[in-house]
mmCIF file of C-alpha atoms and ligand atoms in Angstrom:
data_model
loop_
_atom_site.group_PDB
_atom_site.id
_atom_site.type_symbol
_atom_site.label_atom_id
_atom_site.label_comp_id
_atom_site.label_asym_id
_atom_site.label_seq_id
_atom_site.Cartn_x
_atom_site.Cartn_y
_atom_site.Cartn_z
ATOM 1 C CA MET I 1 29.380 23.109 -11.875
ATOM 2 C CA THR I 2 28.123 22.545 -8.630
ATOM 3 C CA ASP I 3 23.617 22.212 -8.592
ATOM 4 C CA LEU I 4 22.571 24.062 -6.005
ATOM 5 C CA ALA I 5 17.985 23.691 -7.113
ATOM 6 C CA SER I 6 17.542 22.463 -4.032
ATOM 7 C CA ARG I 7 19.019 24.907 -2.173
ATOM 8 C CA THR I 8 17.550 28.198 -0.582
ATOM 9 C CA ILE I 9 20.827 29.897 1.178
ATOM 10 C CA PHE I 10 20.169 32.606 3.625
ATOM 11 C CA ILE I 11 23.602 34.233 4.106
ATOM 12 C CA THR I 12 24.468 37.161 6.406
ATOM 13 C CA GLY I 13 27.151 40.003 4.963
ATOM 14 C CA SER I 14 25.976 39.445 1.932
ATOM 15 C CA GLY I 15 27.419 42.715 0.391
ATOM 16 C CA GLY I 16 31.180 42.297 0.445
ATOM 17 C CA VAL I 17 34.211 40.846 -1.033
ATOM 18 C CA LEU I 18 32.969 37.354 -0.522
ATOM 19 C CA GLY I 19 29.876 37.622 0.187
ATOM 20 C CA SER I 20 28.562 39.007 -3.108
ATOM 21 C CA THR I 21 30.586 36.518 -5.049
ATOM 22 C CA TYR I 22 28.956 33.449 -3.044
ATOM 23 C CA VAL I 23 25.876 35.320 -4.015
ATOM 24 C CA ARG I 24 26.771 35.825 -7.740
ATOM 25 C CA GLN I 25 27.637 31.755 -7.842
ATOM 26 C CA MET I 26 24.693 30.383 -5.917
ATOM 27 C CA LEU I 27 22.222 32.180 -8.265
ATOM 28 C CA SER I 28 24.428 30.406 -11.354
ATOM 29 C CA ALA I 29 23.881 27.278 -9.718
ATOM 30 C CA GLY I 30 20.556 27.424 -9.427
ATOM 31 C CA ALA I 31 19.970 28.430 -5.579
ATOM 32 C CA ARG I 32 17.438 30.508 -4.119
ATOM 33 C CA VAL I 33 19.084 33.223 -2.459
ATOM 34 C CA ILE I 34 18.363 35.276 0.637
ATOM 35 C CA ALA I 35 21.097 37.593 1.544
ATOM 36 C CA SER I 36 20.889 39.843 3.730
ATOM 37 C CA ASP I 37 23.404 42.867 5.057
ATOM 38 C CA LEU I 38 23.784 46.199 7.154
ATOM 39 C CA PRO I 39 22.060 49.201 5.010
ATOM 40 C CA GLY I 40 24.304 51.091 2.908
ATOM 41 C CA ALA I 41 26.105 51.071 0.000
ATOM 42 C CA ARG I 42 27.196 47.646 -0.576
ATOM 43 C CA ALA I 43 23.502 46.713 0.081
ATOM 44 C CA GLU I 44 22.528 49.104 -2.926
ATOM 45 C CA ALA I 45 25.165 47.488 -5.000
ATOM 46 C CA LEU I 46 23.545 43.883 -4.222
ATOM 47 C CA GLN I 47 20.248 44.581 -5.186
ATOM 48 C CA ASP I 48 21.181 46.557 -7.909
ATOM 49 C CA ALA I 49 23.205 43.772 -9.306
ATOM 50 C CA HIS I 50 20.342 41.278 -8.937
ATOM 51 C CA ALA I 51 17.364 43.206 -9.452
ATOM 52 C CA GLY I 52 14.513 41.444 -10.994
ATOM 53 C CA ASN I 53 15.758 37.817 -10.201
ATOM 54 C CA ASP I 54 12.959 36.261 -8.708
ATOM 55 C CA ARG I 55 15.050 33.892 -7.278
ATOM 56 C CA PHE I 56 17.136 36.729 -5.233
ATOM 57 C CA ARG I 57 15.686 38.396 -2.169
ATOM 58 C CA PHE I 58 17.326 40.940 0.437
ATOM 59 C CA TYR I 59 16.684 41.642 3.584
ATOM 60 C CA GLU I 60 18.433 44.474 5.811
ATOM 61 C CA LEU I 61 20.092 42.658 9.122
ATOM 62 C CA ASP I 62 22.146 43.978 11.439
ATOM 63 C CA VAL I 63 23.640 40.649 13.004
ATOM 64 C CA SER I 64 24.879 42.226 15.919
ATOM 65 C CA ASP I 65 21.326 42.907 17.172
ATOM 66 C CA GLU I 66 19.696 40.279 19.111
ATOM 67 C CA ALA I 67 16.038 41.557 18.127
ATOM 68 C CA GLN I 68 16.656 42.133 14.977
ATOM 69 C CA VAL I 69 17.784 38.214 14.473
ATOM 70 C CA SER I 70 15.532 37.194 16.124
ATOM 71 C CA GLU I 71 12.921 38.266 13.751
ATOM 72 C CA ILE I 72 14.478 37.403 10.444
ATOM 73 C CA PHE I 73 13.471 33.877 9.905
ATOM 74 C CA GLY I 74 10.167 34.567 11.030
ATOM 75 C CA HIS I 75 9.972 37.068 8.257
ATOM 76 C CA ILE I 76 11.524 35.254 5.698
ATOM 77 C CA LEU I 77 9.088 32.328 6.438
ATOM 78 C CA ALA I 78 5.868 34.689 6.717
ATOM 79 C CA ASP I 79 7.340 35.840 2.990
ATOM 80 C CA GLY I 80 7.306 32.448 2.187
ATOM 81 C CA TRP I 81 10.709 30.854 1.419
ATOM 82 C CA GLN I 82 11.882 27.983 3.717
ATOM 83 C CA PRO I 83 16.169 28.363 3.861
ATOM 84 C CA ASN I 84 17.734 24.742 4.241
ATOM 85 C CA VAL I 85 21.215 26.673 4.347
ATOM 86 C CA VAL I 86 22.238 29.122 6.572
ATOM 87 C CA VAL I 87 25.596 31.349 5.739
ATOM 88 C CA ASN I 88 27.451 32.913 8.922
ATOM 89 C CA ASN I 89 29.221 35.462 6.982
ATOM 90 C CA ALA I 90 29.220 38.522 7.899
ATOM 91 C CA ALA I 91 31.971 39.783 10.168
ATOM 92 C CA ILE I 92 33.529 42.956 11.128
ATOM 93 C CA THR I 93 37.374 43.541 9.832
ATOM 94 C CA GLY I 94 39.670 45.867 11.013
ATOM 95 C CA GLU I 95 38.953 48.083 8.293
ATOM 96 C CA LEU I 96 34.716 47.856 9.403
ATOM 97 C CA LEU I 97 36.008 48.493 13.112
ATOM 98 C CA MET I 98 38.582 51.294 13.055
ATOM 99 C CA GLY I 99 36.986 53.146 9.791
ATOM 100 C CA ALA I 100 38.786 53.065 5.988
ATOM 101 C CA GLY I 101 41.859 54.613 6.040
ATOM 102 C CA LYS I 102 42.495 55.218 9.582
ATOM 103 C CA PRO I 103 45.277 54.089 11.528
ATOM 104 C CA PHE I 104 44.935 50.419 13.325
ATOM 105 C CA PRO I 105 46.170 50.596 17.116
ATOM 106 C CA ASP I 106 48.846 48.246 18.171
ATOM 107 C CA PHE I 107 47.932 45.640 21.061
ATOM 108 C CA ALA I 108 48.636 47.748 23.833
ATOM 109 C CA ASP I 109 45.889 50.202 22.756
ATOM 110 C CA ILE I 110 43.523 48.043 21.354
ATOM 111 C CA SER I 111 40.272 48.849 23.631
ATOM 112 C CA VAL I 112 37.666 47.090 25.670
ATOM 113 C CA THR I 113 35.009 48.335 23.330
ATOM 114 C CA ASP I 114 36.732 47.583 20.481
ATOM 115 C CA TRP I 115 37.615 43.742 21.186
ATOM 116 C CA GLU I 116 33.593 43.696 22.419
ATOM 117 C CA ARG I 117 32.360 45.085 19.575
ATOM 118 C CA THR I 118 34.302 42.677 17.547
ATOM 119 C CA MET I 119 33.336 39.606 19.245
ATOM 120 C CA ARG I 120 30.130 40.582 19.212
ATOM 121 C CA THR I 121 30.156 40.431 15.119
ATOM 122 C CA ASN I 122 32.334 37.883 14.684
ATOM 123 C CA LEU I 123 30.497 35.258 17.157
ATOM 124 C CA THR I 124 28.059 36.210 19.525
ATOM 125 C CA ALA I 125 26.162 37.627 16.487
ATOM 126 C CA PRO I 126 27.095 33.624 14.476
ATOM 127 C CA PHE I 127 25.619 32.288 17.834
ATOM 128 C CA MET I 128 22.326 34.028 17.814
ATOM 129 C CA ILE I 129 22.174 33.306 14.265
ATOM 130 C CA ALA I 130 22.029 29.448 14.989
ATOM 131 C CA ARG I 131 19.951 29.705 18.069
ATOM 132 C CA GLN I 132 17.501 30.977 15.757
ATOM 133 C CA MET I 133 17.642 28.581 13.121
ATOM 134 C CA ASP I 134 17.308 25.961 15.846
ATOM 135 C CA ARG I 135 14.344 27.981 16.982
ATOM 136 C CA ASP I 136 12.594 28.159 13.760
ATOM 137 C CA ILE I 137 14.339 25.803 11.129
ATOM 138 C CA VAL I 138 16.021 22.504 12.717
ATOM 139 C CA GLY I 139 13.775 19.467 12.712
ATOM 140 C CA ARG I 140 11.947 20.950 10.785
ATOM 141 C CA TRP I 141 13.366 20.242 7.746
ATOM 142 C CA PRO I 142 16.823 18.916 6.730
ATOM 143 C CA CYS I 143 19.486 21.922 7.112
ATOM 144 C CA THR I 144 23.211 22.595 7.081
ATOM 145 C CA LEU I 145 24.710 26.078 8.794
ATOM 146 C CA ILE I 146 27.627 26.758 7.442
ATOM 147 C CA ASN I 147 30.231 29.217 10.045
ATOM 148 C CA VAL I 148 33.128 31.424 7.957
ATOM 149 C CA ALA I 149 36.667 31.213 10.548
ATOM 150 C CA SER I 150 40.065 32.302 8.357
ATOM 151 C CA MET I 151 43.405 30.851 7.932
ATOM 152 C CA TYR I 152 44.123 32.694 10.912
ATOM 153 C CA ALA I 153 41.573 30.758 13.330
ATOM 154 C CA LEU I 154 43.704 28.016 14.357
ATOM 155 C CA ASN I 155 47.518 29.898 13.379
ATOM 156 C CA GLY I 156 48.950 32.696 14.329
ATOM 157 C CA ALA I 157 49.414 35.560 12.474
ATOM 158 C CA HIS I 158 52.740 36.540 10.947
ATOM 159 C CA HIS I 159 52.899 40.406 12.593
ATOM 160 C CA ARG I 160 55.658 40.967 10.546
ATOM 161 C CA ILE I 161 54.002 40.732 7.332
ATOM 162 C CA TYR I 162 51.925 43.830 8.431
ATOM 163 C CA ASP I 163 54.999 46.027 9.048
ATOM 164 C CA GLY I 164 54.332 49.587 7.262
ATOM 165 C CA MET I 165 51.031 48.319 6.282
ATOM 166 C CA PRO I 166 47.968 50.610 6.070
ATOM 167 C CA PHE I 167 45.926 46.991 8.240
ATOM 168 C CA LYS I 168 47.082 44.475 10.596
ATOM 169 C CA ASN I 169 45.775 41.438 11.747
ATOM 170 C CA PHE I 170 43.703 42.029 15.354
ATOM 171 C CA ALA I 171 44.295 39.879 18.253
ATOM 172 C CA ALA I 172 40.254 40.100 18.618
ATOM 173 C CA TYR I 173 39.524 38.713 14.818
ATOM 174 C CA GLY I 174 42.001 35.222 14.894
ATOM 175 C CA VAL I 175 40.325 34.906 18.736
ATOM 176 C CA SER I 176 36.543 35.604 17.267
ATOM 177 C CA LYS I 177 37.859 33.083 14.250
ATOM 178 C CA ALA I 178 38.776 30.198 16.505
ATOM 179 C CA GLY I 179 35.516 30.484 18.528
ATOM 180 C CA ILE I 180 33.820 29.911 15.546
ATOM 181 C CA HIS I 181 34.906 26.422 15.052
ATOM 182 C CA GLY I 182 33.954 25.880 18.337
ATOM 183 C CA LEU I 183 30.591 26.254 17.390
ATOM 184 C CA THR I 184 30.902 24.164 14.939
ATOM 185 C CA VAL I 185 31.762 21.397 16.748
ATOM 186 C CA TRP I 186 29.561 21.727 19.657
ATOM 187 C CA LEU I 187 26.674 21.967 17.107
ATOM 188 C CA ALA I 188 27.394 19.299 14.739
ATOM 189 C CA GLY I 189 26.910 16.831 17.549
ATOM 190 C CA TYR I 190 23.777 18.695 19.153
ATOM 191 C CA TRP I 191 21.970 18.973 15.776
ATOM 192 C CA ALA I 192 23.183 15.490 14.236
ATOM 193 C CA HIS I 193 19.902 14.223 15.337
ATOM 194 C CA ARG I 194 17.558 16.568 14.178
ATOM 195 C CA GLY I 195 18.430 16.199 10.252
ATOM 196 C CA ALA I 196 21.090 19.434 10.609
ATOM 197 C CA THR I 197 24.935 19.338 9.730
ATOM 198 C CA VAL I 198 27.447 22.370 10.483
ATOM 199 C CA ASN I 199 30.837 22.783 9.180
ATOM 200 C CA THR I 200 33.597 25.443 9.310
ATOM 201 C CA ILE I 201 35.113 27.093 5.301
ATOM 202 C CA ALA I 202 38.259 28.875 6.566
ATOM 203 C CA PRO I 203 39.173 31.026 3.503
ATOM 204 C CA GLY I 204 42.554 32.024 3.261
ATOM 205 C CA ALA I 205 44.178 35.132 2.303
ATOM 206 C CA VAL I 206 41.984 36.968 -0.436
ATOM 207 C CA PHE I 207 42.927 39.174 -3.097
ATOM 208 C CA ASN I 208 42.061 43.049 -2.693
ATOM 209 C CA ASN I 209 43.484 45.279 -4.274
ATOM 210 C CA HIS I 210 46.497 44.440 -1.976
ATOM 211 C CA SER I 211 49.865 46.028 -2.847
ATOM 212 C CA GLU I 212 52.584 43.937 -4.736
ATOM 213 C CA GLU I 213 54.845 44.348 -1.791
ATOM 214 C CA PHE I 214 51.916 43.034 0.371
ATOM 215 C CA GLN I 215 50.978 40.213 -1.940
ATOM 216 C CA ARG I 216 54.560 39.351 -2.103
ATOM 217 C CA ARG I 217 54.892 39.045 1.621
ATOM 218 C CA VAL I 218 51.686 36.923 2.653
ATOM 219 C CA GLY I 219 52.453 34.805 -0.862
ATOM 220 C CA GLU I 220 55.624 33.307 0.436
ATOM 221 C CA LEU I 221 53.710 31.816 3.437
ATOM 222 C CA ILE I 222 51.268 30.067 1.155
ATOM 223 C CA MET I 223 52.097 26.917 -0.518
ATOM 224 C CA LEU I 224 50.546 28.056 -3.532
ATOM 225 C CA ASN I 225 52.431 31.098 -3.441
ATOM 226 C CA ARG I 226 49.309 33.513 -4.175
ATOM 227 C CA MET I 227 46.470 35.076 -2.723
ATOM 228 C CA ALA I 228 43.083 33.347 -3.772
ATOM 229 C CA SER I 229 40.433 34.717 -5.594
ATOM 230 C CA PRO I 230 36.967 35.550 -4.014
ATOM 231 C CA ASP I 231 35.944 33.142 -7.084
ATOM 232 C CA GLU I 232 38.244 30.208 -5.749
ATOM 233 C CA ILE I 233 36.713 30.617 -2.080
ATOM 234 C CA ALA I 234 33.160 30.386 -4.064
ATOM 235 C CA GLY I 235 34.012 27.140 -5.255
ATOM 236 C CA VAL I 236 34.482 25.117 -1.867
ATOM 237 C CA MET I 237 31.429 26.978 -0.039
ATOM 238 C CA LEU I 238 29.005 26.120 -3.353
ATOM 239 C CA PHE I 239 30.032 22.562 -2.668
ATOM 240 C CA LEU I 240 29.811 23.125 1.381
ATOM 241 C CA CYS I 241 25.637 24.114 0.675
ATOM 242 C CA SER I 242 25.438 21.082 -1.821
ATOM 243 C CA PRO I 243 23.219 18.230 -1.376
ATOM 244 C CA GLN I 244 27.313 16.164 -2.143
ATOM 245 C CA ALA I 245 27.970 17.584 1.305
ATOM 246 C CA GLY I 246 25.619 16.054 3.387
ATOM 247 C CA TYR I 247 27.950 13.418 4.881
ATOM 248 C CA MET I 248 30.708 16.228 6.270
ATOM 249 C CA THR I 249 29.669 17.630 9.698
ATOM 250 C CA GLY I 250 31.499 18.943 12.306
ATOM 251 C CA GLN I 251 34.678 19.870 9.830
ATOM 252 C CA MET I 252 36.370 22.766 9.482
ATOM 253 C CA VAL I 253 37.533 23.351 5.157
ATOM 254 C CA ASN I 254 40.644 24.987 4.890
ATOM 255 C CA VAL I 255 40.662 27.050 1.575
ATOM 256 C CA ASP I 256 44.077 28.588 2.092
ATOM 257 C CA GLY I 257 46.354 27.588 -0.771
ATOM 258 C CA GLY I 258 47.996 25.306 1.627
ATOM 259 C CA PHE I 259 48.922 28.048 4.161
ATOM 260 C CA SER I 260 47.930 25.663 7.263
ATOM 261 C CA ALA I 261 49.799 22.774 5.967
ATOM 262 C CA TRP I 262 53.163 23.796 6.437
HETATM 263 N N1 NAD M 301 38.375 38.087 2.488
HETATM 264 C C1 NAD M 301 39.560 37.961 3.170
HETATM 265 O O1 NAD M 301 40.565 37.308 2.969
HETATM 266 C C2 NAD M 301 39.087 36.550 4.276
HETATM 267 C C3 NAD M 301 39.854 35.801 4.768
HETATM 268 C C4 NAD M 301 39.614 34.622 5.927
HETATM 269 C C5 NAD M 301 38.173 34.920 6.258
HETATM 270 N N2 NAD M 301 37.187 35.882 5.918
HETATM 271 C C6 NAD M 301 36.166 35.591 6.372
HETATM 272 O O2 NAD M 301 35.320 35.988 5.092
HETATM 273 C C7 NAD M 301 33.629 36.920 5.267
HETATM 274 C C8 NAD M 301 33.933 37.603 4.364
HETATM 275 O O3 NAD M 301 34.748 38.498 4.503
HETATM 276 P P1 NAD M 301 34.753 39.610 3.582
HETATM 277 O O4 NAD M 301 36.809 39.961 2.463
HETATM 278 O O5 NAD M 301 33.844 39.524 2.450
HETATM 279 O O6 NAD M 301 34.735 40.721 3.899
HETATM 280 P P2 NAD M 301 33.921 41.921 3.795
HETATM 281 O O7 NAD M 301 34.620 43.442 5.026
HETATM 282 O O8 NAD M 301 34.507 42.630 2.560
HETATM 283 O O9 NAD M 301 32.083 42.050 4.134
HETATM 284 C C9 NAD M 301 31.827 41.335 5.211
HETATM 285 C C10 NAD M 301 30.591 42.128 5.105
HETATM 286 O O10 NAD M 301 29.972 41.465 6.843
HETATM 287 C C11 NAD M 301 28.889 42.977 6.903
HETATM 288 N N3 NAD M 301 28.749 43.292 7.799
HETATM 289 C C12 NAD M 301 29.957 43.456 9.024
HETATM 290 N N4 NAD M 301 28.863 44.024 10.093
HETATM 291 C C13 NAD M 301 27.629 43.729 10.072
HETATM 292 C C14 NAD M 301 26.754 43.580 10.624
HETATM 293 N N5 NAD M 301 26.757 43.724 12.436
HETATM 294 N N6 NAD M 301 25.686 42.580 10.685
HETATM 295 C C15 NAD M 301 25.811 42.564 9.895
HETATM 296 N N7 NAD M 301 26.503 42.630 8.624
HETATM 297 C C16 NAD M 301 27.637 42.971 8.458
HETATM 298 C C17 NAD M 301 29.669 43.996 5.877
HETATM 299 O O11 NAD M 301 28.705 44.761 6.024
HETATM 300 C C18 NAD M 301 30.277 43.444 4.853
HETATM 301 O O12 NAD M 301 29.111 43.345 3.518
HETATM 302 C C19 NAD M 301 34.416 36.962 7.227
HETATM 303 O O13 NAD M 301 33.130 35.771 8.012
HETATM 304 C C20 NAD M 301 35.814 37.282 6.829
HETATM 305 O O14 NAD M 301 35.924 36.951 8.351
HETATM 306 C C21 NAD M 301 37.975 36.683 4.517
#
């Protein structure tokens, strides 16, 4: 197993499907984990799951709020922990944008408000976190930033697989995730001489109680012919957090069962 004993990891959107899996695996691998998320049921479940673990802390953080982001590392440092890994994991998905069970609009009906809300959470917020890392951490001790993209960052969506499904792939999501990798390659060169590395992880389709029909349709697009489990994405995330990834910077690592290789 990856050894993260030297790692103090700050992660956004920690209560979600992948975030909560990362937190569990990071703690098992010996890391100190500074989790954060919006207040609510996900955040509470995460805190309940790790209550009493002295290598776990939780901060409420809305990554789209510039004032909150500007203070987050100041709070963490004042509380005595020094993050050397930052994971820009929080993102808004179609369901989070529209509300669970609500029909997703066609492209022609997407509002500028929803487009800008998606960009704010998925791209501007990772920029604001990285900028704050630059102000508070980079150059003070060696550190790494991991940005989270998607298999739909550099590949177009296969719109037909969403026909008749309760969710769709929406343009702002893929566009924001392509921008994420732009942020990675820009920062990798900018920080290279200050002891900081930056990489992107691009997860594929992660199983989260999808219907058999959707699993069949998406599986046909994937070399391994199936969706991923959250633990399979977490294994690569932990490697990117580890000292063993120290010579990697500016890379996008696809963890997509071969989706992007066809
Ligand atoms: N699940 C997948 O199939 C998949 C595939 C590719 C990429 N990803 C990416 O992986 C990351 C995690 O995805 P997930 O599947 O766990 O999604 P999820 O919806 O389960 O979790 C996202 C988390 O982000 C949080 N969040 C949303 N807006 C926020 C804000 N303004 N401030 C702080 N937190 C906020 C939510 O509360 C939630 O806990 C995302 O960046 C997502 O785009 C997921």
